[in-house]
XYZ file of C-alpha atoms in Angstrom:
771
model
C -244.789 34.858 -141.585
C -242.175 34.821 -138.827
C -242.839 31.138 -138.154
C -242.397 30.324 -141.850
C -239.098 32.223 -142.019
C -237.738 30.529 -138.901
C -238.889 27.137 -140.167
C -237.163 27.669 -143.521
C -233.917 28.672 -141.811
C -234.116 25.691 -139.466
C -234.607 23.312 -142.384
C -231.517 24.664 -144.143
C -229.441 24.320 -140.976
C -230.665 20.775 -140.234
C -229.341 19.519 -143.561
C -225.820 20.726 -142.704
C -225.481 18.310 -139.778
C -226.226 15.174 -141.811
C -223.344 12.718 -142.236
C -224.705 11.468 -145.578
C -226.501 13.527 -148.223
C -230.007 12.167 -148.991
C -230.917 11.301 -152.578
C -231.773 14.159 -154.918
C -235.280 12.695 -155.426
C -236.266 14.159 -152.048
C -236.146 17.633 -153.620
C -239.564 16.887 -155.124
C -241.005 17.229 -151.616
C -240.592 20.994 -151.970
C -243.615 21.619 -154.264
C -245.799 19.505 -151.999
C -244.613 21.519 -148.987
C -245.460 24.808 -150.728
C -248.983 23.633 -151.609
C -249.533 22.319 -148.090
C -248.324 25.617 -146.558
C -250.985 27.498 -148.512
C -253.754 25.246 -147.186
C -252.575 24.175 -143.735
C -251.630 27.398 -141.969
C -251.303 25.671 -138.593
C -248.486 23.475 -139.929
C -246.562 26.311 -141.530
C -243.502 25.863 -139.272
C -242.757 22.186 -140.062
C -243.748 22.610 -143.716
C -241.417 25.601 -144.089
C -238.743 23.482 -142.469
C -239.242 20.842 -145.175
C -239.000 23.549 -147.828
C -235.724 24.883 -146.396
C -234.338 21.357 -146.136
C -235.144 20.683 -149.797
C -233.657 24.001 -150.868
C -230.358 23.222 -149.142
C -230.437 19.663 -150.499
C -230.671 20.882 -154.080
C -227.759 23.285 -153.633
C -225.694 20.594 -151.939
C -226.137 18.159 -154.818
C -225.167 20.827 -157.343
C -222.080 21.823 -155.358
C -220.874 18.261 -154.747
C -221.366 17.403 -158.425
C -218.887 20.167 -159.253
C -215.952 18.422 -157.578
C -212.897 16.848 -159.139
C -213.310 13.282 -160.371
C -211.261 11.006 -158.062
C -209.602 9.477 -161.128
C -208.057 12.859 -161.982
C -206.319 13.312 -158.631
C -202.592 13.713 -159.240
C -203.049 13.747 -163.031
C -201.547 16.642 -164.984
C -204.305 18.527 -166.798
C -203.898 21.488 -169.114
C -206.475 24.196 -168.453
C -207.337 27.710 -169.580
C -209.067 29.964 -167.122
C -209.218 33.312 -165.359
C -207.669 34.495 -162.104
C -210.628 35.126 -159.775
C -209.992 37.422 -156.827
C -206.807 38.777 -155.310
C -203.856 36.367 -155.395
C -202.489 35.759 -151.900
C -198.707 36.057 -151.769
C -196.882 33.656 -149.463
C -193.180 33.333 -148.837
C -192.906 30.461 -151.306
C -195.974 30.687 -153.503
C -198.949 32.603 -154.811
C -202.404 31.208 -154.171
C -205.510 32.179 -156.101
C -208.927 30.985 -157.193
C -208.955 29.953 -160.862
C -212.158 29.877 -162.919
C -211.862 27.084 -165.484
C -213.007 27.976 -169.009
C -211.622 24.978 -170.945
C -209.443 21.998 -170.126
C -208.095 18.772 -171.556
C -210.151 16.822 -168.986
C -213.387 17.677 -167.205
C -212.594 19.891 -164.227
C -214.676 21.762 -161.611
C -215.747 25.272 -162.542
C -213.490 26.794 -159.859
C -210.286 25.481 -158.296
C -207.842 26.870 -155.738
C -204.310 26.904 -157.119
C -200.839 27.486 -155.660
C -198.072 28.668 -157.957
C -194.737 28.044 -156.305
C -192.050 30.636 -156.900
C -189.474 28.124 -158.078
C -191.968 27.095 -160.752
C -192.145 30.446 -162.526
C -188.693 32.012 -162.147
C -185.243 31.586 -160.712
C -184.606 35.202 -159.715
C -186.888 37.519 -157.773
C -187.020 40.204 -160.470
C -188.409 37.716 -162.969
C -190.849 36.453 -160.378
C -192.387 39.887 -159.985
C -192.889 40.185 -163.737
C -194.897 36.965 -163.804
C -197.304 37.673 -160.945
C -200.862 37.056 -162.214
C -203.544 39.663 -161.717
C -207.319 39.408 -161.230
C -209.185 39.004 -164.492
C -206.186 37.731 -166.442
C -206.656 34.660 -168.616
C -203.901 32.049 -168.264
C -203.055 28.621 -169.558
C -201.657 26.340 -166.851
C -200.737 22.717 -166.448
C -202.373 21.776 -163.146
C -202.049 18.878 -160.756
C -205.156 18.752 -158.577
C -206.763 16.822 -155.743
C -210.211 16.765 -154.234
C -210.994 19.179 -151.372
C -209.157 17.943 -148.299
C -208.027 19.489 -145.030
C -206.682 18.573 -141.624
C -209.443 16.986 -139.555
C -208.976 17.311 -135.798
C -211.196 17.607 -132.721
C -212.390 21.227 -132.396
C -210.390 22.095 -135.522
C -211.157 24.363 -138.454
C -213.211 22.657 -141.174
C -211.270 23.583 -144.300
C -213.421 21.361 -146.506
C -216.576 23.220 -145.453
C -214.804 26.509 -146.187
C -213.998 25.298 -149.704
C -217.546 24.003 -150.212
C -219.138 27.321 -149.281
C -216.905 29.129 -151.778
C -217.658 26.723 -154.612
C -214.109 25.375 -154.895
C -214.136 21.847 -156.303
C -210.423 21.045 -156.164
C -207.092 22.334 -154.883
C -203.671 21.909 -156.406
C -200.683 23.625 -157.927
C -199.212 24.810 -161.205
C -196.789 22.412 -162.865
C -193.817 23.890 -164.703
C -190.725 22.311 -166.160
C -190.280 18.832 -167.503
C -193.022 17.817 -169.914
C -195.536 20.330 -168.533
C -196.695 23.099 -170.859
C -195.210 26.416 -169.649
C -197.674 28.896 -168.109
C -198.915 31.401 -170.664
C -200.750 34.704 -170.187
C -203.573 34.915 -172.749
C -205.215 38.291 -172.194
C -208.092 39.530 -170.051
C -211.706 38.600 -169.356
C -212.750 42.126 -168.291
C -216.068 41.309 -166.662
C -217.617 43.689 -164.126
C -216.433 41.441 -161.282
C -212.906 41.410 -162.718
C -212.776 45.194 -162.839
C -213.818 45.327 -159.203
C -211.024 42.913 -158.311
C -208.490 44.938 -160.289
C -209.554 48.062 -158.421
C -209.096 46.223 -155.115
C -205.634 45.119 -156.164
C -204.701 48.685 -157.111
C -205.831 49.976 -153.719
C -203.951 47.240 -151.842
C -200.757 47.817 -153.811
C -200.986 51.568 -153.308
C -201.353 51.143 -149.548
C -198.260 48.938 -149.508
C -196.299 51.331 -151.707
C -197.059 54.317 -149.476
C -196.824 52.657 -146.047
C -194.413 49.815 -146.796
C -194.656 46.350 -145.250
C -195.997 47.611 -141.929
C -198.797 46.264 -139.700
C -200.814 49.400 -140.457
C -200.644 48.775 -144.215
C -202.061 45.273 -143.799
C -204.826 46.380 -141.420
C -205.896 49.280 -143.633
C -205.960 46.999 -146.686
C -208.162 44.594 -144.741
C -210.539 47.393 -143.760
C -210.688 48.992 -147.210
C -210.703 46.025 -149.611
C -211.209 42.998 -147.340
C -207.740 41.501 -147.843
C -207.420 39.887 -144.403
C -204.385 37.914 -145.572
C -202.418 41.169 -145.409
C -202.567 41.005 -141.595
C -199.785 38.973 -139.987
C -200.381 36.111 -137.557
C -198.832 38.152 -134.773
C -201.489 40.840 -135.145
C -204.271 38.233 -135.330
C -203.069 36.755 -132.019
C -203.185 40.222 -130.453
C -206.693 40.874 -131.771
C -207.894 37.502 -130.488
C -206.450 38.102 -127.021
C -208.184 41.488 -126.779
C -211.488 40.497 -128.397
C -211.340 42.913 -131.340
C -210.889 40.400 -134.168
C -214.295 41.329 -135.592
C -213.108 44.904 -136.188
C -210.041 44.084 -138.261
C -211.878 43.043 -141.399
C -214.907 44.203 -143.351
C -217.399 43.123 -140.720
C -221.103 43.655 -140.320
C -220.398 46.566 -138.007
C -218.345 48.433 -140.616
C -220.792 47.790 -143.455
C -223.660 48.876 -141.225
C -221.797 52.034 -140.191
C -221.010 52.982 -143.796
C -224.516 52.241 -145.059
C -226.064 54.026 -142.077
C -223.859 57.084 -142.602
C -224.804 57.213 -146.280
C -228.492 56.766 -145.437
C -228.354 59.630 -142.907
C -226.496 61.889 -145.345
C -228.869 61.226 -148.256
C -231.938 61.501 -146.027
C -230.774 64.823 -144.579
C -230.060 66.326 -147.980
C -233.270 64.886 -149.438
C -235.413 66.663 -146.871
C -233.971 70.008 -147.998
C -235.410 69.523 -151.501
C -239.239 69.699 -151.359
C -239.693 68.422 -154.902
C -237.644 65.331 -154.121
C -239.620 64.710 -150.938
C -242.867 64.899 -152.882
C -241.532 62.419 -155.418
C -240.074 60.041 -152.838
C -240.144 60.250 -149.036
C -236.758 60.912 -147.426
C -237.045 57.677 -145.430
C -237.237 55.638 -148.619
C -234.399 57.587 -150.221
C -232.277 56.848 -147.157
C -233.156 53.151 -147.371
C -232.042 53.038 -151.014
C -228.826 54.834 -150.069
C -228.203 52.287 -147.308
C -228.580 49.413 -149.766
C -226.298 51.142 -152.285
C -223.694 51.843 -149.619
C -223.744 48.281 -148.330
C -223.509 46.881 -151.858
C -220.658 49.202 -152.802
C -218.654 48.346 -149.706
C -219.323 44.614 -150.141
C -218.135 44.821 -153.756
C -214.999 46.644 -152.644
C -214.438 43.724 -150.266
C -214.591 41.359 -153.243
C -218.156 40.318 -152.423
C -216.730 37.458 -150.394
C -219.092 35.225 -148.452
C -218.988 37.210 -145.148
C -219.572 40.477 -147.029
C -222.493 38.918 -148.894
C -224.112 37.894 -145.615
C -223.810 41.425 -144.267
C -225.183 42.966 -147.439
C -228.275 40.769 -147.348
C -228.882 41.651 -143.702
C -228.601 45.396 -144.387
C -230.765 45.081 -147.507
C -233.532 43.311 -145.601
C -233.577 45.917 -142.822
C -233.536 48.762 -145.363
C -236.411 47.238 -147.329
C -238.319 46.800 -144.090
C -237.940 50.530 -143.462
C -238.975 51.209 -147.067
C -242.169 49.203 -146.845
C -243.082 50.162 -143.308
C -244.834 46.807 -142.999
C -242.279 44.936 -140.926
C -242.395 46.753 -137.643
C -241.352 43.855 -135.431
C -237.579 43.496 -134.892
C -238.069 39.741 -134.514
C -239.733 39.504 -137.918
C -237.039 41.665 -139.516
C -234.305 39.493 -138.038
C -236.088 36.297 -139.107
C -236.429 37.649 -142.655
C -232.726 38.531 -142.757
C -231.858 35.068 -141.453
C -233.960 33.361 -144.119
C -232.619 35.554 -146.934
C -228.994 34.935 -145.931
C -229.541 31.164 -145.862
C -231.516 31.333 -149.098
C -228.514 32.944 -150.807
C -225.915 30.833 -148.988
C -227.180 27.577 -147.427
C -223.757 26.963 -145.846
C -223.618 30.298 -144.023
C -224.514 28.557 -140.755
C -221.193 26.699 -140.817
C -219.366 29.956 -140.087
C -218.801 31.270 -136.571
C -219.300 34.785 -137.921
C -222.873 33.927 -138.938
C -223.895 33.074 -135.370
C -221.974 35.932 -133.788
C -223.414 38.459 -136.256
C -227.044 37.425 -135.798
C -226.519 37.032 -132.061
C -225.177 40.569 -131.783
C -228.072 42.019 -133.827
C -230.620 40.092 -131.762
C -229.096 41.426 -128.541
C -229.129 44.981 -129.901
C -232.825 44.611 -130.782
C -233.549 43.177 -127.330
C -231.768 45.964 -125.473
C -233.192 48.581 -127.821
C -236.710 47.752 -126.604
C -235.789 49.061 -123.153
C -233.959 52.191 -124.325
C -235.794 55.462 -123.660
C -235.563 58.192 -126.248
C -234.485 60.767 -123.639
C -231.731 58.482 -122.315
C -228.198 59.852 -122.890
C -226.401 58.357 -125.874
C -223.469 57.325 -123.701
C -225.736 55.287 -121.443
C -227.376 53.671 -124.487
C -223.923 52.757 -125.790
C -222.951 51.244 -122.427
C -226.152 49.174 -122.347
C -225.604 47.795 -125.833
C -221.912 47.113 -125.220
C -222.749 45.277 -121.984
C -225.400 43.157 -123.687
C -223.132 42.165 -126.582
C -220.168 41.397 -124.316
C -222.146 39.234 -121.914
C -224.452 37.750 -124.530
C -221.754 36.566 -126.926
C -219.350 35.286 -124.260
C -220.905 31.768 -124.124
C -220.837 31.504 -127.913
C -217.196 32.604 -128.022
C -216.371 30.027 -125.355
C -218.132 27.297 -127.333
C -216.546 28.270 -130.651
C -213.043 29.323 -129.593
C -212.596 27.956 -126.027
C -211.631 31.404 -124.811
C -213.107 34.779 -123.912
C -211.172 38.018 -123.699
C -211.788 39.586 -120.293
C -210.259 42.846 -121.483
C -212.546 42.801 -124.533
C -215.041 45.343 -123.149
C -212.218 47.793 -122.395
C -210.491 47.231 -125.722
C -213.737 47.429 -127.705
C -214.862 50.577 -125.888
C -211.932 52.342 -127.553
C -211.421 50.252 -130.678
C -215.016 50.278 -131.968
C -215.365 54.059 -132.273
C -211.756 54.503 -133.433
C -211.878 51.786 -136.111
C -215.494 52.066 -137.257
C -216.011 55.809 -137.040
C -212.550 57.157 -137.867
C -210.069 54.643 -139.309
C -212.426 52.818 -141.685
C -213.835 56.012 -143.278
C -210.248 57.291 -143.622
C -209.190 54.039 -145.300
C -212.133 54.208 -147.705
C -211.448 57.851 -148.469
C -207.780 57.048 -149.080
C -208.857 54.276 -151.446
C -210.662 56.696 -153.767
C -208.786 59.968 -153.201
C -205.115 60.507 -154.160
C -204.218 62.144 -150.832
C -201.472 60.272 -149.037
C -202.062 62.338 -145.912
C -205.267 60.368 -145.310
C -203.267 57.127 -145.325
C -200.611 58.458 -142.983
C -203.252 59.703 -140.540
C -205.066 56.359 -140.603
C -201.755 54.513 -140.167
C -200.825 56.688 -137.177
C -204.168 55.896 -135.520
C -203.703 52.173 -136.199
C -200.229 52.209 -134.635
C -201.575 54.004 -131.590
C -204.409 51.480 -131.316
C -201.985 48.548 -131.563
C -200.002 49.957 -128.650
C -203.200 50.213 -126.606
C -204.178 46.650 -127.460
C -200.736 45.365 -126.486
C -201.160 47.062 -123.125
C -204.598 45.489 -122.700
C -203.239 42.046 -123.602
C -200.479 42.424 -121.008
C -202.945 42.938 -118.143
C -203.247 40.076 -115.626
C -205.877 37.465 -116.528
C -206.611 39.198 -119.836
C -207.864 35.959 -121.388
C -210.235 33.358 -119.954
C -209.549 29.900 -121.354
C -211.299 26.642 -120.588
C -212.562 23.493 -122.314
C -215.214 23.982 -124.953
C -218.567 23.271 -123.225
C -221.142 20.848 -124.730
C -224.030 22.154 -126.796
C -226.609 21.917 -124.021
C -224.499 24.272 -121.890
C -224.576 26.741 -124.761
C -228.380 26.505 -125.000
C -228.724 27.054 -121.240
C -226.277 29.962 -121.377
C -228.191 31.556 -124.269
C -231.409 31.368 -122.246
C -229.579 32.828 -119.261
C -228.237 35.643 -121.421
C -231.708 36.589 -122.658
C -232.944 36.600 -119.079
C -229.990 38.638 -117.839
C -230.231 41.423 -120.438
C -234.037 41.483 -120.545
C -235.757 44.866 -120.111
C -236.496 46.237 -116.661
C -239.587 44.697 -115.166
C -238.659 41.121 -115.982
C -238.346 39.437 -112.556
C -235.212 37.735 -111.228
C -232.982 38.784 -114.094
C -229.838 37.984 -112.129
C -230.960 34.340 -112.136
C -229.739 34.230 -115.723
C -226.218 33.972 -114.302
C -227.116 30.566 -112.879
C -228.022 29.296 -116.332
C -224.764 30.676 -117.721
C -222.616 29.161 -114.976
C -222.278 25.595 -116.379
C -220.715 26.908 -119.599
C -218.064 28.793 -117.630
C -217.397 26.046 -115.093
C -217.380 23.001 -117.335
C -214.798 20.545 -115.967
C -211.893 19.160 -117.948
C -212.534 15.607 -119.169
C -209.580 13.445 -118.122
C -208.722 9.727 -118.042
C -209.205 7.744 -114.873
C -206.078 6.853 -112.837
C -204.245 4.063 -114.648
C -205.825 4.981 -118.007
C -204.245 6.852 -120.909
C -205.719 8.685 -123.886
C -203.446 8.970 -126.919
C -204.485 11.222 -129.817
C -202.514 11.197 -133.059
C -203.463 14.540 -134.562
C -203.975 15.021 -138.281
C -201.003 17.288 -138.976
C -200.601 16.352 -142.623
C -197.193 14.950 -143.521
C -195.895 15.361 -139.983
C -196.335 14.010 -136.492
C -198.006 15.312 -133.346
C -199.275 12.939 -130.642
C -200.888 13.988 -127.364
C -200.740 11.571 -124.417
C -202.964 12.330 -121.418
C -203.228 10.677 -118.026
C -205.450 11.635 -115.096
C -203.437 14.762 -114.228
C -200.628 14.982 -116.770
C -200.099 15.698 -120.469
C -197.226 14.882 -122.812
C -196.832 16.038 -126.399
C -194.826 13.726 -128.645
C -193.553 15.863 -131.535
C -195.130 19.103 -132.673
C -195.879 18.627 -136.353
C -194.532 20.506 -139.397
C -193.879 24.168 -140.097
C -195.896 25.604 -142.986
C -193.686 28.696 -143.359
C -191.955 31.319 -141.266
C -195.267 32.679 -139.930
C -197.350 29.518 -139.695
C -196.894 26.064 -138.238
C -198.926 23.185 -136.884
C -198.186 24.218 -133.307
C -200.164 27.410 -133.753
C -202.797 26.172 -136.213
C -203.490 22.639 -134.960
C -201.947 21.756 -131.594
C -202.637 24.857 -129.502
C -206.324 25.168 -130.528
C -206.786 21.484 -129.679
C -205.081 21.831 -126.300
C -207.133 24.923 -125.494
C -210.409 23.216 -126.440
C -209.756 20.209 -124.154
C -208.503 22.291 -121.240
C -204.761 21.535 -121.334
C -203.017 24.721 -120.204
C -199.542 23.335 -119.576
C -197.455 20.375 -120.676
C -195.614 18.162 -118.242
C -193.307 17.051 -121.045
C -192.623 17.725 -124.699
C -190.716 15.117 -126.683
C -189.170 16.354 -129.945
C -187.991 13.083 -131.451
C -185.448 14.544 -133.884
C -184.547 17.613 -135.887
C -186.689 17.086 -139.018
C -189.003 20.028 -139.727
C -192.099 17.802 -140.001
C -191.628 16.799 -136.349
C -190.114 19.901 -134.752
C -191.666 22.656 -136.899
C -194.465 23.534 -134.456
C -192.436 23.159 -131.256
C -191.426 26.816 -130.941
C -195.057 27.985 -131.002
C -195.993 25.430 -128.338
C -193.021 26.301 -126.104
C -193.729 30.028 -126.371
C -197.455 29.687 -125.664
C -197.461 27.117 -122.852
C -195.487 26.314 -119.751
C -193.515 23.120 -120.454
C -191.867 21.398 -117.494
C -189.527 19.146 -119.446
C -188.164 19.033 -123.001
C -186.831 15.648 -124.106
C -185.191 15.482 -127.530
C -182.349 14.353 -129.748
C -181.927 17.870 -131.115
C -178.430 19.215 -131.782
C -176.913 21.396 -129.071
C -177.295 24.565 -131.164
C -181.062 24.138 -131.612
C -182.992 27.343 -130.743
C -185.659 25.199 -129.053
C -183.453 24.023 -126.182
C -183.351 27.341 -124.230
C -187.169 27.553 -124.236
C -187.703 24.873 -121.548
C -185.674 22.688 -119.152
C -184.069 20.390 -121.712
C -182.399 17.011 -121.602
C -181.383 14.470 -124.192
C -183.650 11.452 -124.540
C -181.894 8.126 -124.016
C -182.809 4.495 -123.550
C -183.395 3.677 -119.899
C -185.240 6.867 -118.944
C -188.530 5.981 -117.242
C -191.185 7.594 -115.074
C -194.751 7.004 -113.947
C -197.695 9.372 -113.989
C -201.076 8.521 -112.451
C -200.477 4.776 -112.755
C -199.234 4.985 -116.371
C -195.600 4.062 -117.082
C -193.479 5.919 -119.634
C -190.254 4.324 -120.845
C -187.734 5.649 -123.379
C -186.365 2.781 -125.487
C -184.191 4.638 -128.023
C -181.654 6.068 -128.804
C -178.902 4.592 -126.685
C -176.952 6.988 -124.473
C -174.353 8.843 -126.557
C -175.572 7.354 -129.848
C -174.401 8.978 -133.076
C -176.158 8.363 -136.372
C -175.540 9.534 -139.911
C -179.291 9.843 -140.452
C -181.180 11.911 -137.877
C -184.233 9.682 -138.375
C -182.462 6.905 -136.470
C -181.928 9.234 -133.499
C -185.695 9.485 -132.999
C -186.832 9.170 -129.400
C -188.854 5.947 -129.108
C -191.310 6.078 -126.203
C -193.491 3.311 -124.783
C -196.646 4.289 -122.905
C -198.040 1.459 -120.756
C -201.462 1.880 -119.115
C -203.252 -0.734 -117.014
C -205.172 -2.107 -120.006
C -202.564 -1.907 -122.751
C -199.566 -0.138 -124.233
C -198.684 1.996 -127.247
C -195.262 2.304 -128.865
C -194.371 5.728 -130.309
C -191.555 5.376 -132.819
C -190.898 8.722 -134.541
C -189.013 8.308 -137.818
C -186.818 5.311 -137.019
C -185.705 3.181 -139.960
C -184.541 -0.406 -140.272
C -181.150 0.263 -138.633
C -182.779 1.648 -135.485
C -185.374 -1.136 -135.530
C -182.543 -3.690 -135.635
C -180.854 -1.964 -132.685
C -184.082 -2.113 -130.666
C -184.524 -5.790 -131.512
C -180.963 -6.550 -130.442
C -181.248 -4.546 -127.194
C -184.528 -5.868 -125.747
C -187.148 -7.270 -128.159
C -189.573 -8.013 -125.315
C -189.781 -4.329 -124.403
C -191.249 -3.562 -127.836
C -194.466 -5.514 -127.319
C -197.486 -3.211 -127.460
C -201.170 -3.272 -128.352
C -200.929 -0.204 -130.598
C -197.993 0.880 -132.748
C -197.365 4.315 -134.179
C -195.985 3.212 -137.538
C -192.329 4.271 -137.955
C -191.496 7.036 -140.432
C -195.080 7.506 -141.638
C -195.051 4.066 -143.280
C -191.915 4.599 -145.362
C -190.501 1.590 -147.187
C -187.258 2.154 -145.225
C -189.009 1.152 -141.993
C -191.406 -1.453 -140.541
C -189.343 -4.566 -141.129
C -191.154 -7.876 -140.756
C -189.064 -8.729 -137.678
C -189.954 -5.433 -136.011
C -193.677 -5.844 -136.728
C -193.570 -9.366 -135.287
C -191.738 -8.234 -132.149
C -194.232 -5.465 -131.410
C -197.149 -7.814 -132.117
C -199.635 -4.938 -132.163
C -203.337 -5.261 -132.853
C -203.598 -1.785 -134.363
C -201.117 0.385 -136.263
C -201.650 4.154 -136.596
C -200.119 5.824 -139.662
C -199.550 9.616 -139.472
C -199.422 10.748 -143.100
C -200.577 13.584 -145.326
C -203.306 13.073 -147.907
C -201.735 12.175 -151.262
C -198.286 13.091 -149.915
C -195.429 13.220 -152.396
C -193.535 10.407 -150.643
C -196.286 7.862 -151.201
C -196.587 7.107 -147.476
C -197.628 4.595 -146.372
C -195.820 2.474 -148.955
C -197.895 -0.323 -150.439
C -195.333 -2.962 -149.427
C -195.432 -1.728 -145.828
C -199.239 -1.807 -145.721
C -199.149 -5.358 -147.056
C -196.680 -6.413 -144.352
C -198.982 -5.139 -141.613
C -201.990 -6.776 -143.248
C -200.125 -10.093 -143.481
C -199.340 -9.860 -139.760
C -203.031 -9.321 -138.972
C -202.538 -5.713 -137.823
C -205.446 -3.305 -138.454
C -204.219 -0.028 -139.959
C -205.687 3.389 -139.060
C -204.535 6.348 -141.156
C -204.779 10.047 -140.343
C -204.809 10.965 -144.043
C -208.033 8.994 -144.518
C -209.645 9.183 -141.069
C -208.392 12.428 -139.543
C -207.129 12.442 -135.974
C -207.086 8.980 -134.385
C -207.672 8.665 -130.633
C -206.725 5.524 -128.723
C -208.156 5.206 -125.207
C -206.702 2.650 -122.810
C -209.546 2.305 -120.307
C -210.508 -0.237 -117.669
C -212.697 -2.287 -119.998
C -210.047 -2.452 -122.727
C -209.063 -0.580 -125.861
C -211.237 2.078 -127.530
C -210.333 3.645 -130.875
C -212.155 6.387 -132.744
C -211.302 8.567 -135.712
C -212.459 12.112 -136.152
C -213.925 11.676 -139.643
C -216.049 8.769 -138.466
C -217.111 10.590 -135.301
C -218.264 13.917 -136.768
C -218.100 13.574 -140.538
C -220.613 15.529 -142.605
C -221.904 14.882 -146.098
C -219.221 17.060 -147.720
C -216.363 15.137 -146.072
C -214.705 12.250 -147.825
C -215.843 9.067 -146.051
C -212.992 7.042 -144.459
C -212.019 4.049 -146.544
């Protein structure tokens, strides 16, 4: 049975790495596999793998069929539906899942919608009156697009996240003009809606009592799973100290609650002889564990992570009920298969691997635990195994490991799981504000402890993300290292783990340059690397006061490729789509030199040694020449776009011209100053391909073979303009677009020019294929 379960899980996971989804006709292989499994027991593993593959294939076809028709992208559609889940309040909008009931055109069954504040009221008091609530039925005019996200090396796969949650389109509410005004039309009042309304009531009560404090957000996350209530600042602290898993409804919390309920019911059950005769206390405790896990998961909104945890707890509880699954390996394999049966895309989540890895390590260490061993020593053994065992996975997934994690978790796990979480749950159902204040006081104390831990020297280990084979070797080394006593040469496991923790940084050869134009949406961020140096050209847009591309896109990319400091940061001009992420980068990394055309009062200038970029500046790193071509010294422009710093990067095998947001006036100035200096093999298209840039004379002077366009998918400016694209095509210049291909990397190497796009390199079947 174990082999069949593992085979099924493997088949489901194999499908998720395919770049193209096979035809639906292959699903008919499933019945044949089932019949063959019954007759050919020796081939149960590969046949179960076929069955799992077919199962995932069927779900994938159903999910992809429920996506927005490409012809409806950008089209205004009137729809009636129900608010599903808690709306997430941002500084400028509300975002919520919307279940479509009827519409003027065929739409997916669920969409993710943003309702911008300016769309539903002019004054804040009116805004608050119009906030939608879970379970409410509304009529909206929507403008939608197919699932799409930023696509960068080592970046978060937003499209996979949407796929797993059954969201077939994203968009926003249209109001004003010819659009039909939003209209509240009553309630749906399903069981799920009532759960969501209860969650909203708990969240709002926590905020009302505690105010907009970090403790209020953390307690709401622990009680009702609203992780969006936690600020980015707190998330950074949790990541640095390795306690991120505790600050949401995690497997640990669900297990603790269900285990506590099982112990309580079992203890009371044994005191009633008639009940014991009717049903053994062990089985009563198992049912209580399932009920507790289900109740807590429902309180968390029954989101995907909570569902995974519930299925795991349910499988273990049923194993205890039946008494037939004595092997921990078989129990874990059954839980793995059940989770993937319910959610074939669960394996795309880091939490899936970390959760099952932690449980497997606990089972492995539990084999060696003696019943008469002190509980404290058992706790230390398990904590050691989890810390060491999950470190390679954390390094592979996040390119960092918290070295103070064991210390922080030694305090945080018992405080959060045993004290704070039960207090938060009690406060959610009991009208005693004292419970909330006590929980908030403990959270504040814990935050102070975590800040102290994060301030310790070398609190965080960061390095390039190792390749997959290093992870496999490290996993084998981990199993060897934490194996029970009696297994010989356990310390040798460290040798297998070593490559993952000593993986060298991949860098260009001397004289070569690697230039990556990141997919930052409607903004610009370009990383230039030489053998020993790194330069960031612009830092992408800000997404709000608490989020920007520096934090969400640039820093994770730099961490994953091993760049810990920047030799230079060029902020071309003061537009928010170019400078919005610079503050996060400057605060997180050491930057030797800040070149910009920013105004003197810019808050960015004091954050690094700053100087104004000007034509004539030049330097050489590792055999690669950098030359600033624009603006002229002391130049003044009415439009800040024409003050953009234009930088030429010349390696031994070619050159790339980085142009910022210059328009025709600046292009004319460059042509008049030194047209020969503009010649390059690759051109970063000026101003995202705006019709105000890329004059025919400028394109001819550069004479590039390839043009890279940094633009957002279906951006409101229509970049790149059709006329501009036609001019490049007429000049014989191949165009590469970040909105269609994701991040574009240009490598100037000894043998010539190499170009790759992220969507082509690691696209999966749910990603839109590059055109």
